[in-house]
XYZ file of C-alpha atoms in Angstrom:
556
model
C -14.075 -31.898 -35.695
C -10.972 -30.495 -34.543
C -10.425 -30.001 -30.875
C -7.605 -27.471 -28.853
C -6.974 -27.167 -25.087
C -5.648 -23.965 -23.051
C -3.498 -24.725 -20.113
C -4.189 -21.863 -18.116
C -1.708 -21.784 -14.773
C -2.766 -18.696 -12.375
C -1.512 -18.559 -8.842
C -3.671 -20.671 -7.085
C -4.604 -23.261 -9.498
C -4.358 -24.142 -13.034
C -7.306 -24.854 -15.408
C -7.745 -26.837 -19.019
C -9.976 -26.023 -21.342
C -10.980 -28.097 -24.286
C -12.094 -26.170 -27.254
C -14.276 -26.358 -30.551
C -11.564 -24.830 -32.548
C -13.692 -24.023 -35.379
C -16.251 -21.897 -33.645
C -14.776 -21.654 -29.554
C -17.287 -23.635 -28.165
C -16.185 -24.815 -24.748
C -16.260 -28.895 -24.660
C -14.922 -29.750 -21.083
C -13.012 -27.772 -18.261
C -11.524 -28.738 -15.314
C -9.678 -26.643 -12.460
C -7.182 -28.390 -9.846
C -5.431 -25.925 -7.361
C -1.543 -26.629 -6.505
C -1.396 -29.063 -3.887
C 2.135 -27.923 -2.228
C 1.233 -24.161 -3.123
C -2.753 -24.801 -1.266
C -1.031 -25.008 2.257
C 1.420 -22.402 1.913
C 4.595 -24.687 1.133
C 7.413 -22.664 0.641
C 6.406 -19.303 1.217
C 7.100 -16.944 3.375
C 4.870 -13.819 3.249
C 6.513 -11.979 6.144
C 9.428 -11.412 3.620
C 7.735 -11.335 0.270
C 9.153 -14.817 -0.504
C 6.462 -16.943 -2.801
C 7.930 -20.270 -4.350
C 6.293 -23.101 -6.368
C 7.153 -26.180 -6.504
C 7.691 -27.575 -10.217
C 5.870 -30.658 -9.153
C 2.857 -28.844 -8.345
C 2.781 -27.581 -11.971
C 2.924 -31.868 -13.477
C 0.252 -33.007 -10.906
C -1.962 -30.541 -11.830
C -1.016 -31.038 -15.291
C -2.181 -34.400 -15.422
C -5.207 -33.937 -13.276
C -6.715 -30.824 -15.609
C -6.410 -32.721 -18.871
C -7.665 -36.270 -18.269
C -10.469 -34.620 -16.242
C -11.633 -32.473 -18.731
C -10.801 -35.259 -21.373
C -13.188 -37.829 -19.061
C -15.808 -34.811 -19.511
C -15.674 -35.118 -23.231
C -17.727 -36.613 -25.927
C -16.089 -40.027 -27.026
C -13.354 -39.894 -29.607
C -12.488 -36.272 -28.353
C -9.028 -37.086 -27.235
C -8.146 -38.164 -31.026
C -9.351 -35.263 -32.565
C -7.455 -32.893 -30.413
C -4.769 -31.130 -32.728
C -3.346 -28.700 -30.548
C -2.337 -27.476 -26.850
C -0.922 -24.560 -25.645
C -0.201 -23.159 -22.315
C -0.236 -19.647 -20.196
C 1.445 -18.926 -16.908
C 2.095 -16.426 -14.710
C 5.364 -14.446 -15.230
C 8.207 -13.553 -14.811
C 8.467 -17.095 -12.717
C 11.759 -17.867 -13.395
C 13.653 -20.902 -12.074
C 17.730 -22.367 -12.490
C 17.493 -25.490 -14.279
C 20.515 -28.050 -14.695
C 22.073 -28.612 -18.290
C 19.238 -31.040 -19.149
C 16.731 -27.761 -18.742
C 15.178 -29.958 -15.535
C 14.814 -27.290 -12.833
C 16.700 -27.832 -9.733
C 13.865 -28.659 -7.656
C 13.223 -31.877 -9.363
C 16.397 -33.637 -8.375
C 16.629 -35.440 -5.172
C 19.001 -33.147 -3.488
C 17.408 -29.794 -4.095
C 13.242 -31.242 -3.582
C 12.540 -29.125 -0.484
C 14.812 -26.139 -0.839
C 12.964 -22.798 -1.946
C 15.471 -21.243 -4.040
C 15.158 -24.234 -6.535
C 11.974 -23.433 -7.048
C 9.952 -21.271 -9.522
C 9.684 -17.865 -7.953
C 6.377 -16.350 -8.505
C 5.809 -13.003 -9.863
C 4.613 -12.046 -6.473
C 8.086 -12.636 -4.503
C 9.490 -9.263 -4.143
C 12.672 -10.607 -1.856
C 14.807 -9.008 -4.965
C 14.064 -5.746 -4.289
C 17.592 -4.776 -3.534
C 18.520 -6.477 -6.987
C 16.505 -4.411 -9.049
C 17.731 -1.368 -7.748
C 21.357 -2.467 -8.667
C 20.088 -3.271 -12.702
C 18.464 0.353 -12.157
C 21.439 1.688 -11.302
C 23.594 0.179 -13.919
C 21.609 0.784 -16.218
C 21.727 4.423 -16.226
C 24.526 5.037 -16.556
C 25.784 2.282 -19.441
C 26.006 2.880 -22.694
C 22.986 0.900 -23.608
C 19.750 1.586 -21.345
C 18.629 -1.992 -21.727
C 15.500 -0.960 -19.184
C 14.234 1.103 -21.963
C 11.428 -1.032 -23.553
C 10.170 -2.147 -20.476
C 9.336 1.099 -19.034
C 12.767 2.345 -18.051
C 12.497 1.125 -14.458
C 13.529 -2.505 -14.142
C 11.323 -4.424 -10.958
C 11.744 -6.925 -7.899
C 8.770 -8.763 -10.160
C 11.484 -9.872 -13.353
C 13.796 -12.645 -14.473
C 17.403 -11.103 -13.600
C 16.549 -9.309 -10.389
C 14.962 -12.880 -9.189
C 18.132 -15.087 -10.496
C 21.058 -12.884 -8.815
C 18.914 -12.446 -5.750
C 18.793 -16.526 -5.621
C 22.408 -17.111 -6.658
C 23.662 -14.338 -4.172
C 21.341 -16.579 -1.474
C 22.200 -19.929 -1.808
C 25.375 -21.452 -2.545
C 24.473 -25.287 -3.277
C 22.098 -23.549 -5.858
C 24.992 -21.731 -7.244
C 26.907 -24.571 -7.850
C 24.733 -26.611 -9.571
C 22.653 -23.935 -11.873
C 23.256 -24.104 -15.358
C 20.549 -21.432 -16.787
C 17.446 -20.294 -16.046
C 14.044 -20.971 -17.512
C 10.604 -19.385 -17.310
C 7.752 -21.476 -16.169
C 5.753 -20.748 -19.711
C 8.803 -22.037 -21.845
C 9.171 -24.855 -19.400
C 6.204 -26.537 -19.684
C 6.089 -27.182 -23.381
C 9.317 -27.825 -23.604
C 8.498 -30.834 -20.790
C 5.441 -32.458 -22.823
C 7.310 -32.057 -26.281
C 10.434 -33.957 -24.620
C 13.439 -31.893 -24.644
C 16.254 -33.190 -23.102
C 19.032 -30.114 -23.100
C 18.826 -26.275 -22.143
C 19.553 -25.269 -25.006
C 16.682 -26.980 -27.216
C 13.958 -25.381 -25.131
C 11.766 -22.887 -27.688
C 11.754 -19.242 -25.258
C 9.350 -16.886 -24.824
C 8.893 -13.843 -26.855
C 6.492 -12.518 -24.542
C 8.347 -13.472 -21.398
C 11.919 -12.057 -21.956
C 10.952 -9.397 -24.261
C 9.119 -7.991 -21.178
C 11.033 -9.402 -17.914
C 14.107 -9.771 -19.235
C 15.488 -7.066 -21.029
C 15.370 -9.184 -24.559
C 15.530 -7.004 -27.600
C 16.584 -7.471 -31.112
C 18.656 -4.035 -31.571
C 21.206 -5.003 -29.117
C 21.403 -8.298 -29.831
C 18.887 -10.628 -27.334
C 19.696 -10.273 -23.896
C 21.862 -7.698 -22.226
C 25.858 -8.570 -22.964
C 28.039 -10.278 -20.560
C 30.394 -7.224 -20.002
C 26.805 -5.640 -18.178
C 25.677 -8.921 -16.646
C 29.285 -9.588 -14.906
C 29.431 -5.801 -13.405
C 25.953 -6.273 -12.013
C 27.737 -9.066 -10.503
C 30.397 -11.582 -11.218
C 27.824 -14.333 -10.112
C 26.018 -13.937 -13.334
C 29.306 -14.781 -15.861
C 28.432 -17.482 -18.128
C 24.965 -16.953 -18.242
C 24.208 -15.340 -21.202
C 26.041 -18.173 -22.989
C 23.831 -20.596 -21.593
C 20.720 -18.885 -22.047
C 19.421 -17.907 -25.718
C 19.793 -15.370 -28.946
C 16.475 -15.836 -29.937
C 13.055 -15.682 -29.207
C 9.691 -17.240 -30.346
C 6.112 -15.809 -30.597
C 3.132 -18.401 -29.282
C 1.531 -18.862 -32.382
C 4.457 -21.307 -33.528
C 4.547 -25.001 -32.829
C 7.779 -26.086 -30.387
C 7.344 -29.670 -31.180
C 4.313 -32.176 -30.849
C 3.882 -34.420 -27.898
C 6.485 -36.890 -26.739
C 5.115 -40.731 -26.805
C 5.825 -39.822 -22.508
C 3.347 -37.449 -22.081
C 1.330 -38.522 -24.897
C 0.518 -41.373 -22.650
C -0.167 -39.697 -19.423
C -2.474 -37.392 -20.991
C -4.449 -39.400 -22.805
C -3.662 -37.793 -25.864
C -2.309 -38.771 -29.497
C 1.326 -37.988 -30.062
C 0.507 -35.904 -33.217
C -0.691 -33.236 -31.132
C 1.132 -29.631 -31.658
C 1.960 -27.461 -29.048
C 2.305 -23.844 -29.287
C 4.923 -21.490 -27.840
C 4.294 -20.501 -24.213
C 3.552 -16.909 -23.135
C 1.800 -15.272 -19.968
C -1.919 -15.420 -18.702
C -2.741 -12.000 -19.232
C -1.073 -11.917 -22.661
C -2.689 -14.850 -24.142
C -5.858 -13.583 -21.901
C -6.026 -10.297 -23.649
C -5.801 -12.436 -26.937
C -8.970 -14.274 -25.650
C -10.967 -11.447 -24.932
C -10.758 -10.054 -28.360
C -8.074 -7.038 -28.403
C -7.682 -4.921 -30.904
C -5.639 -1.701 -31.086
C -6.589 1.157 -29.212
C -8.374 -1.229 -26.482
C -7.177 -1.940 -22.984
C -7.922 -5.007 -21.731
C -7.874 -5.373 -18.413
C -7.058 -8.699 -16.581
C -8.781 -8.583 -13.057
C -7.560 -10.761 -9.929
C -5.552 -11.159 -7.531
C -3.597 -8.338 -8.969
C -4.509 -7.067 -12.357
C -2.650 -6.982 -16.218
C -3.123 -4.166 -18.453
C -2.423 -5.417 -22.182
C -2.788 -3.302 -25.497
C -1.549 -3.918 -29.069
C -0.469 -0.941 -31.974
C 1.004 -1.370 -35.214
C 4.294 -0.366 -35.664
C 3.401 2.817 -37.242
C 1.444 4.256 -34.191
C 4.108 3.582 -31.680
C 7.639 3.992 -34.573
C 10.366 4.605 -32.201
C 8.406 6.096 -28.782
C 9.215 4.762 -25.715
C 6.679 4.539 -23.391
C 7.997 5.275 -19.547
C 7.038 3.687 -17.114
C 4.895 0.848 -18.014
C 5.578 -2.919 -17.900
C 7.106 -3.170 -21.541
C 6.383 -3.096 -25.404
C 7.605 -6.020 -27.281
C 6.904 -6.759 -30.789
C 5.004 -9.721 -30.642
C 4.462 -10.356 -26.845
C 0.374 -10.802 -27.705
C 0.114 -10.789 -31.282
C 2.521 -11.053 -33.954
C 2.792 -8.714 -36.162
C 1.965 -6.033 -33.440
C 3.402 -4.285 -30.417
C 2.036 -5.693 -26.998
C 2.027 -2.844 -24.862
C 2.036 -4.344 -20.691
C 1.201 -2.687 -17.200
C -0.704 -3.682 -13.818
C -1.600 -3.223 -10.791
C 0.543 -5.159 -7.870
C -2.666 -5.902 -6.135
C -6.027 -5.418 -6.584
C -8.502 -9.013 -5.616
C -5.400 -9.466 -2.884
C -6.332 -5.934 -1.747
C -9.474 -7.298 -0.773
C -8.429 -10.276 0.727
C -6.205 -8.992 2.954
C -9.080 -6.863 4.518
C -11.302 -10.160 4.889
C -8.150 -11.478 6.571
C -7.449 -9.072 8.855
C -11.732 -9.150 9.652
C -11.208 -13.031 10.066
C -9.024 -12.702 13.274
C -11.417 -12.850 16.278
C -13.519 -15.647 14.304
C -10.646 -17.859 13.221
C -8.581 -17.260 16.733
C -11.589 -16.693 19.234
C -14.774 -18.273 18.491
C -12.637 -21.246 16.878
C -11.721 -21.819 20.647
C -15.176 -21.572 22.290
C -16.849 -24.331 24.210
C -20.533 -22.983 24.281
C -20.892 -25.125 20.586
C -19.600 -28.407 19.428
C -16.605 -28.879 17.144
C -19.212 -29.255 14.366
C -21.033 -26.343 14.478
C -18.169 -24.254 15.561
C -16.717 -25.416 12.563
C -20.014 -24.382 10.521
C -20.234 -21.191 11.871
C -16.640 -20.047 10.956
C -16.936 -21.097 7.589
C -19.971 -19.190 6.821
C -19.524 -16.360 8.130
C -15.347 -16.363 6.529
C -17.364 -17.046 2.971
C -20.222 -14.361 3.509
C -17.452 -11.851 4.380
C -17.093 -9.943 0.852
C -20.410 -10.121 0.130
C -21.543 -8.243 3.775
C -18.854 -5.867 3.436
C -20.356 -5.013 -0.357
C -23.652 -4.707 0.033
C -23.299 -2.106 2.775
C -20.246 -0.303 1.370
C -21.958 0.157 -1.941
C -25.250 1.645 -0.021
C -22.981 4.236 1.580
C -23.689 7.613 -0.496
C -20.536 8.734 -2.710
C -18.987 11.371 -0.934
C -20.428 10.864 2.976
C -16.854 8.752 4.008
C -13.438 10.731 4.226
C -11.660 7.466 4.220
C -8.880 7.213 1.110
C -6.530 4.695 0.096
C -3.795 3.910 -1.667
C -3.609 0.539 -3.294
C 0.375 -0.358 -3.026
C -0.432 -2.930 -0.866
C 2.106 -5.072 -2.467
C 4.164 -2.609 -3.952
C 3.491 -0.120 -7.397
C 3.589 -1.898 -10.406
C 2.630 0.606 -12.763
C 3.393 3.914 -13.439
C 6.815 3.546 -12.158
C 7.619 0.159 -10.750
C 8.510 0.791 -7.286
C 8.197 -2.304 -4.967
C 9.031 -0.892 -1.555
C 5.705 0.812 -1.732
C 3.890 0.217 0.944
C -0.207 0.927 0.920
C -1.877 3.644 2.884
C -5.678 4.607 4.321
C -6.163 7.733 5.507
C -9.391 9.817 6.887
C -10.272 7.483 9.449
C -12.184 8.695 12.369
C -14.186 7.249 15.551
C -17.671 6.576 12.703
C -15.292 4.509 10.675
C -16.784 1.179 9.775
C -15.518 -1.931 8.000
C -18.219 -1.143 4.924
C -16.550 2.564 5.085
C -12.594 1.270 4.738
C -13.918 -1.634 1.926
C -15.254 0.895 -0.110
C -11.897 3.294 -0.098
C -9.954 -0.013 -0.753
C -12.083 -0.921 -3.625
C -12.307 2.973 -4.727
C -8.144 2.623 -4.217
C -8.119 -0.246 -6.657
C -10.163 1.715 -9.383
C -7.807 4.424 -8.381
C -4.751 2.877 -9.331
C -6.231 1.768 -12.483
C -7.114 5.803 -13.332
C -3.582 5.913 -12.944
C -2.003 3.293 -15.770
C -5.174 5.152 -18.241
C -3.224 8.308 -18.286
C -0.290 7.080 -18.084
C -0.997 5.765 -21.164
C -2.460 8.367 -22.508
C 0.052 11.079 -21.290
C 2.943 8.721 -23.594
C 0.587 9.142 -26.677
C -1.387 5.432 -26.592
C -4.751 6.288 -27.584
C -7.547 4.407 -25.570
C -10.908 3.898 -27.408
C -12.717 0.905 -25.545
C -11.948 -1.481 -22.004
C -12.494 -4.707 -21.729
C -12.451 -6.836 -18.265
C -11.797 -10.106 -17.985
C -11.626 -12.730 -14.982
C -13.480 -13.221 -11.787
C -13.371 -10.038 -10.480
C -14.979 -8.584 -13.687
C -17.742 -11.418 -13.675
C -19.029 -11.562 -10.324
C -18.448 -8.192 -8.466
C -21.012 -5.226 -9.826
C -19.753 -2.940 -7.226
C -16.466 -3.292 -7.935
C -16.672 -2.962 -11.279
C -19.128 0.275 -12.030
C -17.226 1.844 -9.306
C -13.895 1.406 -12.179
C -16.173 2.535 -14.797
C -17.170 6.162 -12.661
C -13.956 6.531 -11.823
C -11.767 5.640 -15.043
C -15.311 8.159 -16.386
C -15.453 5.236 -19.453
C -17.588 2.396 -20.219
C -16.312 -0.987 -19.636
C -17.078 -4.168 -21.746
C -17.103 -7.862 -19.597
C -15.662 -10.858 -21.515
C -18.553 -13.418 -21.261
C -16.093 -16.356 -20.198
C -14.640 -16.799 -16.776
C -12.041 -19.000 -18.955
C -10.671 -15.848 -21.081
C -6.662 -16.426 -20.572
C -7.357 -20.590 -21.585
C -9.316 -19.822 -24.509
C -6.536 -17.270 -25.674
C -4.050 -20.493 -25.586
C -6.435 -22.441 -27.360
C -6.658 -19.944 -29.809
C -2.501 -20.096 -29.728
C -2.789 -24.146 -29.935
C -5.488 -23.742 -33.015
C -3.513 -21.304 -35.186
C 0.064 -23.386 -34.075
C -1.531 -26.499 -35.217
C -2.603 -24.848 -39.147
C -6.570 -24.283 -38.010
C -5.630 -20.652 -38.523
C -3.385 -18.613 -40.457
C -3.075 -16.331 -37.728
C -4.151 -15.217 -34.636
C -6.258 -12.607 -35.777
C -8.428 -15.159 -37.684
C -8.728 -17.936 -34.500
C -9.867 -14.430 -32.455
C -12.432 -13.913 -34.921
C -14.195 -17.667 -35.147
C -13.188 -18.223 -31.753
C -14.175 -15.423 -29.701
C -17.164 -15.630 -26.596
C -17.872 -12.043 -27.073
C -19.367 -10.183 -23.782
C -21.935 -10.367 -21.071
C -22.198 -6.904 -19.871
C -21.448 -3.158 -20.382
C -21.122 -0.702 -17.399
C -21.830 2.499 -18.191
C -20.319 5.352 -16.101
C -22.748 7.659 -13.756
C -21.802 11.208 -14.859
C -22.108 12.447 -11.318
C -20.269 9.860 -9.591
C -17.671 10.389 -12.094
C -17.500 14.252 -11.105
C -17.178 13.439 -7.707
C -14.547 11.055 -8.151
C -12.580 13.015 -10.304
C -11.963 15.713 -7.367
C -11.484 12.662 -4.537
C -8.611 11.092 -7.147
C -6.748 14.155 -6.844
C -6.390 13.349 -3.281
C -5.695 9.850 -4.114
C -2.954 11.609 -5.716
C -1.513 13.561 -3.383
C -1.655 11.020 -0.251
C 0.383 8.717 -2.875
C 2.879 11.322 -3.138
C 3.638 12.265 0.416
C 3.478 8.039 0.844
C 6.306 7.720 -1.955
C 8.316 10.656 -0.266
C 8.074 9.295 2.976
C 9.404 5.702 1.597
C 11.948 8.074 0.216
C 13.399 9.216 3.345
C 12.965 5.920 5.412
């Protein structure tokens, strides 16, 4: 036997999955959320600020694997062969020359800007208009294979926003990392900046990385963005490195505090919904759609079908970034599950701030009582917003909650409902802010389609995808295609493990670990023909409302 685990880090919580990797069978999985990042450490929503500690990523780290190890058959641990990890991205963070990020030294342990910054912070807004800007009007459009509009979401936006912030961090950064390139380069034991294996996927995508110009944008362009950026470049990298190759195998350190033998390879890092797509089986001409908190849209095309095209206004193509040998095509939605959330939060307010201060009950019950009702909150709101007849509500929404990813990255975006009147009820607003999500997802189709990319099947993956019905037929009427569900919750960790399997020599390529490795699917929705009509004429109000919202942020 031969065993493989995928390191899947999401927002919340990370998750490792140990892997058959002859035929996918899942061994052993645990999930551990981020302590520091569970209580709201270092955030700041009110400003868009969302910081992890690098900590939080070790702890769990160690947790995940020796859990899912103590799951295990005996012997499992020495026959694993291979481990590979996705993250979220761009989460970039200054390290010192050693490649140690800044929050792990003494001095810089509680100060945000050391810190990983999620792909959710959005405090660089400002920044990316300025690489926007420039990069119109240099001689090289280095924007133009990641849509043409560079966001508050990505690697250089985030680092001169930080360095323009905080001078102690100034002082002592010596280059930047991404969290997926981090974290093998930690368990594999390198010591220097420069030695760390990057990301294909990551800075083809988030930070402007391309082979015709030679890697990252030139210091001439980085140094009139702003002067704080010279030496940078230097620092940083030439090349890059698809997942499928080994970095290294583990250091005798982590080797140890894993559990695991040292032989072990691990793979090249890369994002969630990259290696995600990967485990959900994509092929060209399929959209797979990665469904959470916010959502990923990942495809793949030879190099014929795409040649020299750019497509505008999506989240990147990159040779490589999900499959060698292919072009990963990237886009998303800012927020779709958060979309949701927020609603339940802004429900939650007279339970969480009223009844939590009542004395008719005892602390106990009181405490019962909130919890229950806080937990039965989507599923109430569902089951009457999905009874309410297509058509009967005039409430719309836009879904730019947290900004526009895709088409046209435009983070100071704010979201909109509209239609409201005095027989507005919370089941009536759910179902235009789920109808807003599927919405924005019609949206990235055609934009996709308008640039040439042909779309033939979808695929949904995640929680979203597993466990909501509602949610998800009301994508399939409204996108008017039929949608395929991955069968595992655990698609983005079984893509690494399918990295770690074809890294470690189980598999010539990737192509051939998707093929033994795959979980195939649970469920096709089909779309209603009627509801699709109908929805077809409401999106081109969806439309509209988004435009006047856009030219409104215009003026302000």
């Amino acid at each position: 036997m031969k065993y493989v685990i995928g390191l899947d880090y999401g927002t919340d919580s990370a998750r490792a999955l140990i892997v058959n990797a002859e035929n996918g069978e899942i061994i052993a999985s645990a999930v551990k959320k981020y302590p520091r990042w569970s209580v709201g450490r270092y955030c700041n929503p009110s400003i868009n600020q969302y910081r992890q500690h690098p900590q939080d990523y070790i702890d769990v780290l160690e947790a995940t694997v020796k859990e899912a190890l103590s799951q295990s058959p005996q012997g499992t641990a020495e026959q694993v062969v291979g481990i590979a990890f996705d993250t979220t991205g761009s989460t970039p963070a200054f390290t010192d020359a050693t490649g140690t990020p800044l929050a792990l030294l003494p001095e810089f342990a509680e100060n945000p800007n050391a810190m990983f910054v999620l792909w959710k912070d959005h405090t660089a807004v400002k920044e990316a208009a300025e690489i926007n800007e420039l990069c119109k009007t240099w001689n090289i459009d280095y924007a133009a294979y990641e849509g043409g509009i560079y966001s508050s979401e990505w690697f250089w936006a985030k680092a001169l926003h930080v360095l323009r912030e905080d001078e102690a961090v100034r002082e002592k950064a010596f280059s930047i990392v991404e969290y997926c390139e981090w974290l093998p380069a930690l368990i594999t034991g390198v010591k220097t900046s420069k030695d760390i294996v990057r990301s294909r996927c990551a800075n083809g995508h988030k930070a402007m990385w391309h082979e015709s110009w030679g890697g990252l944008p030139d210091e001439e362009f980085l140094t009139t963005l702003d002067p704080l950026l010279k030496g940078f470049r230097s620092r940083l990298f030439e090349k890059t490195e698809t997942a499928d190759k080994p970095v290294g195998t583990l250091s005798p350190e982590w080797a140890s505090r894993l559990g695991l033998p040292t032989k072990v390879v691990v793979a090249g890092g890369a994002f969630d919904c990259h290696m995600g797509a990967v485990g959900a089986g994509i092929t060209p001409n399929t959209l797979v759609r990665i469904i959470g908190t916010s959502t990923c849209d990942v495809m793949v095309a030879s190099y014929k079908e795409t040649g020299d095209k750019l497509l505008k206004g999506i989240c990147g193509q990159v040779d490589g970034s999900v499959i060698p040998g292919m072009i990963g095509l990237e886009a998303g939605q800012s927020g779709f599950g958060d979309i949701y959330a927020w609603f339940k939060r802004v429900l939650e307010f007279p339970i969480k701030e009223i009844l939590s201060e009542t004395t008719i009950v005892d602390d106990a019950t009181k405490t019962k009582l909130i919890d229950e009702t806080c937990a039965k909150m989507i599923l109430a709101l569902t089951e009457k917003a999905e009874k309410i007849p297509l058509g009967e509500s005039a409430v719309i929404a836009t879904d730019w909650m947290n900004g526009r990813r895709t088409p046209d990255a435009n983070q100071l975006l704010t979201g909109t409902i509209t239609g409201l009147t005095l027989g507005s009820t919370a089941p009536h607003i759910f179902r235009a802010l789920v109808e807003a999500t599927a919405f924005g997802s019609r949206a990235i189709v055609e934009r996709f389609t308008d640039e040439g990319v042909r779309i033939d099947n979808v695929i949904g993956i995640g929680g979203i995808a597993l466990k909501s019905p509602f949610v998800m037929q009301t994508l399939s009427d409204v996108l008017h295609m039929p949608i395929k569900v991955c069968k595992t919750d655990q698609a983005c960790a079984l893509g690494a493990a399918m990295f770690a399997a074809t890294a470690a020599g189980v598999y010539k390529n990737i192509e051939n670990a998707q093929k033994a490795m795959t979980s195939g699917f649970t469920k096709e929705y089909l779309p209603n023909e009627e509801n699709a009509k109908q929805y077809g004429e409401i999106y081109e109000k969806y439309v509209r409302i988004g435009k006047f919202t856009e030219e409104l942020t215009i003026q302000i």
